[in-house]
Amino acid sequence: MTERNVGTDDASQKAERRLNEARRIVVKIGSSLLLGPDGRVNADWLNALAADISELHGSGKNIVLVSSGAIALGRRALKLKTTRLKLEESQAAAAAGQISLAHAYETALGPYRIKVAQILLTLTDTEERRRYLNARSTLETLLKFRAIPIINENDTVATTEIRFGDNDRLAARVAQMISADCLVLLSDVDGLYTNDPTLDKSASHIPVVKQISAEIEAMAGPAPERTAAQVGSGGMITKLLAARICMAAGCAMVIADGKPAHAVKAVREGARATWFLPEKSPRSARKQWIAASLEPKGEIVIDQGAASALYGGKSLLPAGVIGVNGDFGRGDTVVIRMQDGREVGRGLIAYASSDARNIAGRNTKEIENLTGFSGRMAMIHADDLALTRETDH
């Protein structure tokens, strides 16, 4: 096994600190953990999870939960007995079950005075620019108000062609969307092994993965078959796909055994698990992506005062903008230049070009009167900005 692809037990101990030090955490809960054999919510297990989540939340961390279970709960509510559901039956079950799912989390977290919010996403919501920005903005606002979003795939409207098909990758996309520091995948296994441990007793547990190579991918084995009667649709392959998304976004990911009560607390205390560690932080990975991976759609020309503010780590406010060139939409990448043409950086613009022209050079208090809506104070937020030049000297 290539040493650079995996880590040692010492590296695993350092990885465990990632969860305790993380500012923003996504936890994914699978159907097989949340639901008992009778198809009902396993209240004891969920209450233990809620206690773990409340500890994280109480320490000031932002928490997002990605939870399966709606279709399984809906099957029971609608008394659907068939082994394999038709598409419209699955969609109906999701609609009926989502209410029960959200209520279960509300009940479990209520004693800790934690507010929950339900968000249903499709693959398109994470890939189409405007919908992605709207979803991210909603999540950021909920986290600002200290609510815990409960996210699931919107199976009611999703078809085979536009589905994630598993919540492992959905959770990874959510982690990427909100620049999370860590994704916890609670599973029915305690991590990645060199081979299927149920078939090969000599299979070795992998504590840390630093790079997902072909060798690592081969350890996942074949994708599991799924029928409508089963709860859960993932497997180790989908978890590695999720890990690849997270690592590219600078987010650490851990696969941990979720079956015991207080599974998240166990991970914080060093329970055996597999950690996937990125080389960069979410912030630096995002800035690198902005600087190098996107095609600019326009230009923003700024004055010296604005440039000095950007080099000092500040956001770009409309008052420092003296020119807007090009035709672009909200969320597009633009180049930021000085009057002499020097490139200062690149960023994701918070306003479409027409609105940017209207507010250029104006005070932020005037934005609503000029655009007709209450937009962001910054034209480009510091988190959405990558400087090309380190200083203005």
mmCIF file of C-alpha atoms in Angstrom:
data_model
loop_
_atom_site.group_PDB
_atom_site.id
_atom_site.type_symbol
_atom_site.label_atom_id
_atom_site.label_comp_id
_atom_site.label_asym_id
_atom_site.label_seq_id
_atom_site.Cartn_x
_atom_site.Cartn_y
_atom_site.Cartn_z
ATOM 1 C CA MET A 1 0.000 0.000 0.000
ATOM 2 C CA THR A 2 1.383 3.413 -0.950
ATOM 3 C CA GLU A 3 2.395 5.272 2.217
ATOM 4 C CA ARG A 4 1.576 8.703 0.835
ATOM 5 C CA ASN A 5 -2.048 7.659 0.258
ATOM 6 C CA VAL A 6 -2.713 6.568 3.833
ATOM 7 C CA GLY A 7 -1.712 7.669 7.317
ATOM 8 C CA THR A 8 -0.537 6.154 10.587
ATOM 9 C CA ASP A 9 -2.283 5.858 13.940
ATOM 10 C CA ASP A 10 -0.422 9.022 15.014
ATOM 11 C CA ALA A 11 -1.921 10.812 12.040
ATOM 12 C CA SER A 12 -5.312 9.443 13.074
ATOM 13 C CA GLN A 13 -4.964 10.961 16.544
ATOM 14 C CA LYS A 14 -4.214 14.333 14.995
ATOM 15 C CA ALA A 15 -7.182 13.884 12.635
ATOM 16 C CA GLU A 16 -9.541 13.356 15.559
ATOM 17 C CA ARG A 17 -8.848 16.913 16.682
ATOM 18 C CA ARG A 18 -10.355 18.110 13.413
ATOM 19 C CA LEU A 19 -13.894 17.562 14.716
ATOM 20 C CA ASN A 20 -13.241 19.323 18.007
ATOM 21 C CA GLU A 21 -11.525 22.232 16.263
ATOM 22 C CA ALA A 22 -13.988 22.497 13.376
ATOM 23 C CA ARG A 23 -16.078 25.648 13.148
ATOM 24 C CA ARG A 24 -18.674 24.264 10.732
ATOM 25 C CA ILE A 25 -19.733 20.585 10.663
ATOM 26 C CA VAL A 26 -22.069 18.536 8.479
ATOM 27 C CA VAL A 27 -23.359 15.226 9.889
ATOM 28 C CA LYS A 28 -24.978 12.672 7.579
ATOM 29 C CA ILE A 29 -27.411 10.145 9.063
ATOM 30 C CA GLY A 30 -28.506 7.101 7.077
ATOM 31 C CA SER A 31 -31.912 5.448 7.133
ATOM 32 C CA SER A 32 -30.584 2.196 8.586
ATOM 33 C CA LEU A 33 -29.382 4.087 11.669
ATOM 34 C CA LEU A 34 -32.374 6.364 12.134
ATOM 35 C CA LEU A 35 -35.096 3.738 11.678
ATOM 36 C CA GLY A 36 -35.745 0.564 13.605
ATOM 37 C CA PRO A 37 -36.728 -2.817 12.116
ATOM 38 C CA ASP A 38 -40.395 -1.820 12.371
ATOM 39 C CA GLY A 39 -39.878 1.223 10.144
ATOM 40 C CA ARG A 40 -40.380 3.670 13.000
ATOM 41 C CA VAL A 41 -37.865 6.281 14.138
ATOM 42 C CA ASN A 42 -35.433 4.815 16.677
ATOM 43 C CA ALA A 43 -36.167 7.441 19.322
ATOM 44 C CA ASP A 44 -33.496 6.318 21.797
ATOM 45 C CA TRP A 45 -30.761 6.479 19.160
ATOM 46 C CA LEU A 46 -31.980 9.861 17.840
ATOM 47 C CA ASN A 47 -32.160 11.321 21.355
ATOM 48 C CA ALA A 48 -28.556 10.278 21.956
ATOM 49 C CA LEU A 49 -27.547 11.902 18.673
ATOM 50 C CA ALA A 50 -29.412 15.076 19.670
ATOM 51 C CA ALA A 51 -27.425 15.192 22.923
ATOM 52 C CA ASP A 52 -24.166 14.964 20.950
ATOM 53 C CA ILE A 53 -25.302 17.626 18.504
ATOM 54 C CA SER A 54 -26.365 19.951 21.309
ATOM 55 C CA GLU A 55 -22.859 19.760 22.794
ATOM 56 C CA LEU A 56 -21.315 20.793 19.483
ATOM 57 C CA HIS A 57 -23.925 23.481 18.937
ATOM 58 C CA GLY A 58 -23.526 24.781 22.470
ATOM 59 C CA SER A 59 -19.790 25.264 21.946
ATOM 60 C CA GLY A 60 -20.533 27.733 19.148
ATOM 61 C CA LYS A 61 -20.166 25.437 16.141
ATOM 62 C CA ASN A 62 -22.429 25.632 13.082
ATOM 63 C CA ILE A 63 -24.151 22.281 12.525
ATOM 64 C CA VAL A 64 -26.001 20.970 9.459
ATOM 65 C CA LEU A 65 -27.686 17.549 9.395
ATOM 66 C CA VAL A 66 -28.235 15.587 6.184
ATOM 67 C CA SER A 67 -30.727 12.844 6.913
ATOM 68 C CA SER A 68 -32.281 10.012 4.955
ATOM 69 C CA GLY A 69 -35.472 8.260 6.005
ATOM 70 C CA ALA A 70 -38.372 10.123 4.405
ATOM 71 C CA ILE A 71 -39.328 7.426 1.872
ATOM 72 C CA ALA A 72 -39.104 4.649 4.446
ATOM 73 C CA LEU A 73 -41.273 6.601 6.891
ATOM 74 C CA GLY A 74 -43.719 7.466 4.107
ATOM 75 C CA ARG A 75 -44.017 3.822 3.029
ATOM 76 C CA ARG A 76 -45.205 2.975 6.502
ATOM 77 C CA ALA A 77 -47.568 5.964 6.739
ATOM 78 C CA LEU A 78 -49.168 5.184 3.369
ATOM 79 C CA LYS A 79 -49.148 1.424 3.996
ATOM 80 C CA LEU A 80 -47.231 0.673 0.789
ATOM 81 C CA LYS A 81 -46.543 -3.055 0.894
ATOM 82 C CA THR A 82 -45.008 -3.693 -2.541
ATOM 83 C CA THR A 83 -41.367 -4.741 -2.665
ATOM 84 C CA ARG A 84 -40.409 -2.278 -5.386
ATOM 85 C CA LEU A 85 -42.096 1.113 -5.544
ATOM 86 C CA LYS A 86 -42.940 2.874 -8.779
ATOM 87 C CA LEU A 87 -41.439 6.345 -9.235
ATOM 88 C CA GLU A 88 -44.690 8.107 -8.391
ATOM 89 C CA GLU A 89 -45.134 5.891 -5.305
ATOM 90 C CA SER A 90 -41.622 6.753 -4.087
ATOM 91 C CA GLN A 91 -42.341 10.435 -4.621
ATOM 92 C CA ALA A 92 -45.610 10.166 -2.691
ATOM 93 C CA ALA A 93 -43.880 8.279 0.117
ATOM 94 C CA ALA A 94 -41.189 10.975 0.299
ATOM 95 C CA ALA A 95 -43.844 13.691 0.555
ATOM 96 C CA ALA A 96 -45.653 11.876 3.384
ATOM 97 C CA GLY A 97 -42.515 10.811 5.215
ATOM 98 C CA GLN A 98 -40.696 14.131 5.133
ATOM 99 C CA ILE A 99 -43.177 15.595 7.632
ATOM 100 C CA SER A 100 -42.524 12.772 10.092
ATOM 101 C CA LEU A 101 -38.762 13.062 9.551
ATOM 102 C CA ALA A 102 -38.647 16.799 10.270
ATOM 103 C CA HIS A 103 -40.917 16.368 13.301
ATOM 104 C CA ALA A 104 -38.637 13.657 14.714
ATOM 105 C CA TYR A 105 -35.638 15.993 14.657
ATOM 106 C CA GLU A 106 -37.674 18.887 16.028
ATOM 107 C CA THR A 107 -38.817 16.701 18.932
ATOM 108 C CA ALA A 108 -35.310 15.404 19.645
ATOM 109 C CA LEU A 109 -33.597 18.804 19.570
ATOM 110 C CA GLY A 110 -36.448 20.746 21.181
ATOM 111 C CA PRO A 111 -35.384 20.075 24.783
ATOM 112 C CA TYR A 112 -32.085 21.826 24.006
ATOM 113 C CA ARG A 113 -33.954 24.861 22.640
ATOM 114 C CA ILE A 114 -32.398 24.329 19.231
ATOM 115 C CA LYS A 115 -34.511 25.411 16.283
ATOM 116 C CA VAL A 116 -34.519 23.230 13.176
ATOM 117 C CA ALA A 117 -35.311 24.078 9.562
ATOM 118 C CA GLN A 118 -36.156 21.740 6.701
ATOM 119 C CA ILE A 119 -34.403 22.100 3.332
ATOM 120 C CA LEU A 120 -34.985 19.770 0.379
ATOM 121 C CA LEU A 121 -32.383 19.823 -2.398
ATOM 122 C CA THR A 122 -32.000 18.261 -5.819
ATOM 123 C CA LEU A 123 -28.851 17.711 -7.859
ATOM 124 C CA THR A 124 -29.772 20.770 -9.921
ATOM 125 C CA ASP A 125 -29.800 22.941 -6.796
ATOM 126 C CA THR A 126 -26.097 22.242 -6.283
ATOM 127 C CA GLU A 127 -25.038 22.593 -9.917
ATOM 128 C CA GLU A 128 -27.131 25.407 -11.458
ATOM 129 C CA ARG A 129 -25.486 28.683 -10.460
ATOM 130 C CA ARG A 130 -28.469 30.778 -9.379
ATOM 131 C CA ARG A 131 -30.142 27.968 -7.443
ATOM 132 C CA TYR A 132 -26.807 27.102 -5.825
ATOM 133 C CA LEU A 133 -26.367 30.690 -4.658
ATOM 134 C CA ASN A 134 -29.913 30.848 -3.312
ATOM 135 C CA ALA A 135 -29.484 27.570 -1.420
ATOM 136 C CA ARG A 136 -26.147 28.697 0.010
ATOM 137 C CA SER A 137 -27.605 32.041 1.060
ATOM 138 C CA THR A 138 -30.493 30.317 2.845
ATOM 139 C CA LEU A 139 -28.139 27.972 4.679
ATOM 140 C CA GLU A 140 -25.822 30.800 5.699
ATOM 141 C CA THR A 141 -28.769 32.805 7.042
ATOM 142 C CA LEU A 142 -30.116 29.860 9.051
ATOM 143 C CA LEU A 143 -26.680 29.237 10.555
ATOM 144 C CA LYS A 144 -26.362 32.917 11.423
ATOM 145 C CA PHE A 145 -29.592 32.576 13.429
ATOM 146 C CA ARG A 146 -28.177 29.438 15.125
ATOM 147 C CA ALA A 147 -30.768 27.102 13.615
ATOM 148 C CA ILE A 148 -29.825 23.588 12.487
ATOM 149 C CA PRO A 149 -30.879 22.862 8.891
ATOM 150 C CA ILE A 150 -32.170 19.318 8.303
ATOM 151 C CA ILE A 151 -31.418 18.502 4.664
ATOM 152 C CA ASN A 152 -32.672 15.659 2.499
ATOM 153 C CA GLU A 153 -32.877 15.045 -1.211
ATOM 154 C CA ASN A 154 -36.140 16.328 -2.669
ATOM 155 C CA ASP A 155 -37.369 12.916 -3.806
ATOM 156 C CA THR A 156 -40.856 14.310 -4.398
ATOM 157 C CA VAL A 157 -39.730 16.139 -7.556
ATOM 158 C CA ALA A 158 -36.441 14.413 -8.375
ATOM 159 C CA THR A 159 -36.365 11.809 -11.135
ATOM 160 C CA THR A 160 -33.729 9.209 -11.907
ATOM 161 C CA GLU A 161 -31.968 11.630 -14.232
ATOM 162 C CA ILE A 162 -31.657 14.450 -11.681
ATOM 163 C CA ARG A 163 -31.082 12.532 -8.445
ATOM 164 C CA PHE A 164 -28.039 12.170 -6.278
ATOM 165 C CA GLY A 165 -29.361 8.712 -5.486
ATOM 166 C CA ASP A 166 -27.557 8.688 -2.147
ATOM 167 C CA ASN A 167 -27.143 11.171 0.667
ATOM 168 C CA ASP A 168 -23.385 10.642 0.990
ATOM 169 C CA ARG A 169 -22.721 12.765 -2.077
ATOM 170 C CA LEU A 170 -25.518 15.178 -1.173
ATOM 171 C CA ALA A 171 -23.854 15.708 2.207
ATOM 172 C CA ALA A 172 -20.509 16.314 0.499
ATOM 173 C CA ARG A 173 -22.067 18.880 -1.849
ATOM 174 C CA VAL A 174 -23.648 20.637 1.130
ATOM 175 C CA ALA A 175 -20.285 20.649 2.938
ATOM 176 C CA GLN A 176 -18.713 22.125 -0.179
ATOM 177 C CA MET A 177 -21.512 24.689 -0.521
ATOM 178 C CA ILE A 178 -21.113 26.104 2.998
ATOM 179 C CA SER A 179 -17.299 25.682 3.213
ATOM 180 C CA ALA A 180 -17.617 23.203 6.081
ATOM 181 C CA ASP A 181 -14.518 22.121 7.956
ATOM 182 C CA CYS A 182 -15.672 18.551 8.520
ATOM 183 C CA LEU A 183 -18.236 16.042 7.226
ATOM 184 C CA VAL A 184 -19.173 13.149 9.510
ATOM 185 C CA LEU A 185 -20.674 10.161 7.702
ATOM 186 C CA LEU A 186 -22.344 7.954 10.286
ATOM 187 C CA SER A 187 -22.412 4.490 8.762
ATOM 188 C CA ASP A 188 -22.951 0.840 9.618
ATOM 189 C CA VAL A 189 -19.167 0.280 9.438
ATOM 190 C CA ASP A 190 -16.310 1.971 11.272
ATOM 191 C CA GLY A 191 -14.456 3.041 8.165
ATOM 192 C CA LEU A 192 -12.573 1.811 5.134
ATOM 193 C CA TYR A 193 -10.877 -1.587 5.031
ATOM 194 C CA THR A 194 -8.419 -3.119 2.596
ATOM 195 C CA ASN A 195 -11.166 -5.593 1.734
ATOM 196 C CA ASP A 196 -14.731 -6.352 2.821
ATOM 197 C CA PRO A 197 -14.261 -7.313 6.502
ATOM 198 C CA THR A 198 -17.429 -9.438 6.474
ATOM 199 C CA LEU A 199 -15.858 -11.654 3.807
ATOM 200 C CA ASP A 200 -12.153 -11.334 4.584
ATOM 201 C CA LYS A 201 -11.195 -11.656 8.258
ATOM 202 C CA SER A 202 -7.653 -10.536 7.449
ATOM 203 C CA ALA A 203 -8.832 -7.192 6.043
ATOM 204 C CA SER A 204 -7.038 -4.239 7.646
ATOM 205 C CA HIS A 205 -8.682 -1.038 8.813
ATOM 206 C CA ILE A 206 -7.411 2.189 7.215
ATOM 207 C CA PRO A 207 -7.310 5.008 9.818
ATOM 208 C CA VAL A 208 -6.317 7.898 7.544
ATOM 209 C CA VAL A 209 -6.492 8.521 3.789
ATOM 210 C CA LYS A 210 -4.540 11.450 2.360
ATOM 211 C CA GLN A 211 -5.162 10.788 -1.326
ATOM 212 C CA ILE A 212 -7.839 8.753 -3.114
ATOM 213 C CA SER A 213 -5.785 6.653 -5.504
ATOM 214 C CA ALA A 214 -6.867 3.744 -7.695
ATOM 215 C CA GLU A 215 -5.634 1.477 -4.915
ATOM 216 C CA ILE A 216 -7.926 3.165 -2.390
ATOM 217 C CA GLU A 217 -10.873 3.054 -4.807
ATOM 218 C CA ALA A 218 -10.409 -0.699 -5.290
ATOM 219 C CA MET A 219 -10.916 -1.215 -1.550
ATOM 220 C CA ALA A 220 -14.515 0.013 -1.858
ATOM 221 C CA GLY A 221 -15.575 -3.101 -3.770
ATOM 222 C CA PRO A 222 -18.654 -3.297 -6.034
ATOM 223 C CA ALA A 223 -21.645 -1.017 -5.591
ATOM 224 C CA PRO A 224 -24.468 -2.626 -3.574
ATOM 225 C CA GLU A 225 -27.739 -3.455 -5.261
ATOM 226 C CA ARG A 226 -30.772 -1.686 -3.895
ATOM 227 C CA THR A 227 -34.455 -2.494 -3.876
ATOM 228 C CA ALA A 228 -37.280 -0.280 -2.763
ATOM 229 C CA ALA A 229 -37.760 -2.479 0.298
ATOM 230 C CA GLN A 230 -34.308 -1.546 1.588
ATOM 231 C CA VAL A 231 -33.470 1.526 3.606
ATOM 232 C CA GLY A 232 -30.304 3.307 2.549
ATOM 233 C CA SER A 233 -28.903 3.500 -0.932
ATOM 234 C CA GLY A 234 -25.212 4.105 -0.402
ATOM 235 C CA GLY A 235 -22.154 1.914 -0.077
ATOM 236 C CA MET A 236 -18.425 2.444 0.310
ATOM 237 C CA ILE A 237 -18.166 3.593 -3.312
ATOM 238 C CA THR A 238 -20.503 6.531 -2.710
ATOM 239 C CA LYS A 239 -18.555 7.384 0.439
ATOM 240 C CA LEU A 240 -15.319 7.599 -1.518
ATOM 241 C CA LEU A 241 -17.051 9.810 -4.077
ATOM 242 C CA ALA A 242 -18.161 12.013 -1.202
ATOM 243 C CA ALA A 243 -14.629 12.058 0.176
ATOM 244 C CA ARG A 244 -13.249 13.170 -3.171
ATOM 245 C CA ILE A 245 -15.704 16.103 -3.264
ATOM 246 C CA CYS A 246 -14.829 17.083 0.316
ATOM 247 C CA MET A 247 -11.074 16.872 -0.085
ATOM 248 C CA ALA A 248 -11.175 19.026 -3.206
ATOM 249 C CA ALA A 249 -13.123 21.608 -1.174
ATOM 250 C CA GLY A 250 -10.635 21.539 1.709
ATOM 251 C CA CYS A 251 -13.083 19.731 3.995
ATOM 252 C CA ALA A 252 -12.051 16.769 6.147
ATOM 253 C CA MET A 253 -14.379 13.757 6.121
ATOM 254 C CA VAL A 254 -14.722 10.851 8.524
ATOM 255 C CA ILE A 255 -16.543 7.531 8.121
ATOM 256 C CA ALA A 256 -17.586 6.308 11.562
ATOM 257 C CA ASP A 257 -19.727 3.578 13.074
ATOM 258 C CA GLY A 258 -23.087 5.189 13.774
ATOM 259 C CA LYS A 259 -24.835 2.194 15.329
ATOM 260 C CA PRO A 260 -23.937 2.777 18.995
ATOM 261 C CA ALA A 261 -25.632 5.529 20.955
ATOM 262 C CA HIS A 262 -23.699 8.819 21.113
ATOM 263 C CA ALA A 263 -21.820 8.006 17.915
ATOM 264 C CA VAL A 264 -20.690 11.597 17.289
ATOM 265 C CA LYS A 265 -19.367 11.918 20.832
ATOM 266 C CA ALA A 266 -17.455 8.672 20.278
ATOM 267 C CA VAL A 267 -15.750 10.146 17.216
ATOM 268 C CA ARG A 268 -14.758 13.225 19.243
ATOM 269 C CA GLU A 269 -13.247 10.908 21.850
ATOM 270 C CA GLY A 270 -11.197 8.910 19.344
ATOM 271 C CA ALA A 271 -13.388 5.982 18.280
ATOM 272 C CA ARG A 272 -12.009 3.948 15.399
ATOM 273 C CA ALA A 273 -12.906 5.536 12.091
ATOM 274 C CA THR A 274 -11.407 6.469 8.733
ATOM 275 C CA TRP A 275 -10.414 10.092 8.197
ATOM 276 C CA PHE A 276 -9.966 11.638 4.766
ATOM 277 C CA LEU A 277 -7.695 14.648 5.125
ATOM 278 C CA PRO A 278 -7.401 17.451 2.547
ATOM 279 C CA GLU A 279 -4.180 19.330 1.886
ATOM 280 C CA LYS A 280 -5.852 22.742 2.118
ATOM 281 C CA SER A 281 -8.389 24.458 4.361
ATOM 282 C CA PRO A 282 -11.900 25.183 3.010
ATOM 283 C CA ARG A 283 -11.024 28.883 2.737
ATOM 284 C CA SER A 284 -7.788 28.400 0.806
ATOM 285 C CA ALA A 285 -9.326 25.714 -1.432
ATOM 286 C CA ARG A 286 -12.221 28.017 -2.275
ATOM 287 C CA LYS A 287 -9.931 30.946 -3.031
ATOM 288 C CA GLN A 288 -7.743 28.766 -5.243
ATOM 289 C CA TRP A 289 -10.862 27.640 -7.106
ATOM 290 C CA ILE A 290 -11.978 31.235 -7.609
ATOM 291 C CA ALA A 291 -8.535 32.372 -8.761
ATOM 292 C CA ALA A 292 -7.771 29.569 -11.197
ATOM 293 C CA SER A 293 -10.808 27.492 -12.108
ATOM 294 C CA LEU A 294 -13.419 29.973 -13.282
ATOM 295 C CA GLU A 295 -13.758 32.006 -16.484
ATOM 296 C CA PRO A 296 -14.249 35.729 -15.666
ATOM 297 C CA LYS A 297 -17.420 37.267 -17.091
ATOM 298 C CA GLY A 298 -16.602 40.942 -16.494
ATOM 299 C CA GLU A 299 -14.397 43.523 -14.816
ATOM 300 C CA ILE A 300 -14.715 45.737 -11.757
ATOM 301 C CA VAL A 301 -12.458 48.802 -11.672
ATOM 302 C CA ILE A 302 -11.621 50.109 -8.189
ATOM 303 C CA ASP A 303 -9.845 53.081 -6.615
ATOM 304 C CA GLN A 304 -6.727 53.026 -4.432
ATOM 305 C CA GLY A 305 -8.696 53.114 -1.185
ATOM 306 C CA ALA A 306 -10.667 50.021 -2.142
ATOM 307 C CA ALA A 307 -7.472 48.219 -3.187
ATOM 308 C CA SER A 308 -5.874 48.955 0.189
ATOM 309 C CA ALA A 309 -8.989 47.591 1.923
ATOM 310 C CA LEU A 310 -8.855 44.377 -0.115
ATOM 311 C CA TYR A 311 -5.172 43.856 0.710
ATOM 312 C CA GLY A 312 -6.134 44.319 4.347
ATOM 313 C CA GLY A 313 -8.597 41.425 4.155
ATOM 314 C CA LYS A 314 -11.755 43.514 3.742
ATOM 315 C CA SER A 315 -14.688 43.054 1.355
ATOM 316 C CA LEU A 316 -15.204 45.212 -1.730
ATOM 317 C CA LEU A 317 -17.878 47.826 -1.028
ATOM 318 C CA PRO A 318 -19.730 49.728 -3.785
ATOM 319 C CA ALA A 319 -18.176 53.037 -2.678
ATOM 320 C CA GLY A 320 -14.738 51.964 -3.923
ATOM 321 C CA VAL A 321 -15.933 50.913 -7.391
ATOM 322 C CA ILE A 322 -15.362 53.399 -10.213
ATOM 323 C CA GLY A 323 -16.158 51.216 -13.212
ATOM 324 C CA VAL A 324 -18.137 48.116 -14.253
ATOM 325 C CA ASN A 325 -17.364 46.380 -17.551
ATOM 326 C CA GLY A 326 -19.099 43.425 -19.168
ATOM 327 C CA ASP A 327 -22.415 41.631 -18.880
ATOM 328 C CA PHE A 328 -22.588 39.211 -15.943
ATOM 329 C CA GLY A 329 -25.023 37.719 -13.463
ATOM 330 C CA ARG A 330 -25.019 37.421 -9.703
ATOM 331 C CA GLY A 331 -22.454 34.865 -8.610
ATOM 332 C CA ASP A 332 -20.344 35.122 -11.767
ATOM 333 C CA THR A 333 -16.582 35.543 -11.565
ATOM 334 C CA VAL A 334 -15.195 38.994 -12.326
ATOM 335 C CA VAL A 335 -11.689 40.428 -12.518
ATOM 336 C CA ILE A 336 -10.899 43.317 -10.175
ATOM 337 C CA ARG A 337 -8.547 45.912 -11.654
ATOM 338 C CA MET A 338 -6.978 49.250 -10.820
ATOM 339 C CA GLN A 339 -7.512 52.195 -13.174
ATOM 340 C CA ASP A 340 -4.151 51.517 -14.834
ATOM 341 C CA GLY A 341 -5.264 47.975 -15.739
ATOM 342 C CA ARG A 342 -3.318 46.084 -13.070
ATOM 343 C CA GLU A 343 -5.214 43.004 -11.851
ATOM 344 C CA VAL A 344 -5.853 43.023 -8.123
ATOM 345 C CA GLY A 345 -7.794 39.790 -7.892
ATOM 346 C CA ARG A 346 -10.862 37.821 -8.903
ATOM 347 C CA GLY A 347 -14.092 37.277 -7.076
ATOM 348 C CA LEU A 348 -17.701 36.137 -7.137
ATOM 349 C CA ILE A 349 -19.866 39.214 -7.641
ATOM 350 C CA ALA A 350 -22.959 39.625 -5.442
ATOM 351 C CA TYR A 351 -24.848 41.696 -8.034
ATOM 352 C CA ALA A 352 -25.731 41.388 -11.709
ATOM 353 C CA SER A 353 -23.917 43.866 -13.967
ATOM 354 C CA SER A 354 -26.917 46.204 -14.308
ATOM 355 C CA ASP A 355 -27.302 46.501 -10.529
ATOM 356 C CA ALA A 356 -23.535 46.779 -10.034
ATOM 357 C CA ARG A 357 -23.479 49.808 -12.338
ATOM 358 C CA ASN A 358 -26.319 51.415 -10.402
ATOM 359 C CA ILE A 359 -24.604 51.138 -7.026
ATOM 360 C CA ALA A 360 -20.983 51.728 -8.110
ATOM 361 C CA GLY A 361 -19.449 54.574 -6.134
ATOM 362 C CA ARG A 362 -22.438 54.817 -3.798
ATOM 363 C CA ASN A 363 -22.841 54.291 -0.072
ATOM 364 C CA THR A 364 -24.187 50.911 1.048
ATOM 365 C CA LYS A 365 -27.157 52.648 2.690
ATOM 366 C CA GLU A 366 -28.350 53.647 -0.767
ATOM 367 C CA ILE A 367 -28.443 50.113 -2.232
ATOM 368 C CA GLU A 368 -32.125 49.405 -1.609
ATOM 369 C CA ASN A 369 -33.282 52.707 -3.144
ATOM 370 C CA LEU A 370 -31.042 52.229 -6.175
ATOM 371 C CA THR A 371 -31.823 48.571 -6.914
ATOM 372 C CA GLY A 372 -35.327 48.161 -5.499
ATOM 373 C CA PHE A 373 -34.283 45.390 -3.116
ATOM 374 C CA SER A 374 -32.181 44.982 0.022
ATOM 375 C CA GLY A 375 -29.009 43.348 -1.273
ATOM 376 C CA ARG A 376 -25.662 42.544 0.289
ATOM 377 C CA MET A 377 -23.570 45.389 1.681
ATOM 378 C CA ALA A 378 -20.479 44.105 -0.146
ATOM 379 C CA MET A 379 -20.243 43.937 -3.911
ATOM 380 C CA ILE A 380 -17.717 41.117 -3.443
ATOM 381 C CA HIS A 381 -17.387 39.537 0.000
ATOM 382 C CA ALA A 382 -13.892 38.791 1.303
ATOM 383 C CA ASP A 383 -14.712 35.070 1.427
ATOM 384 C CA ASP A 384 -15.545 35.196 -2.301
ATOM 385 C CA LEU A 385 -12.343 37.014 -3.266
ATOM 386 C CA ALA A 386 -8.915 35.737 -4.318
ATOM 387 C CA LEU A 387 -6.133 38.302 -4.591
ATOM 388 C CA THR A 388 -3.836 38.048 -7.599
ATOM 389 C CA ARG A 389 -1.264 40.431 -6.112
ATOM 390 C CA GLU A 390 -0.196 40.130 -2.483
ATOM 391 C CA THR A 391 0.323 43.878 -2.004
ATOM 392 C CA ASP A 392 -0.330 47.074 -3.885
ATOM 393 C CA HIS A 393 3.291 48.145 -3.882
#
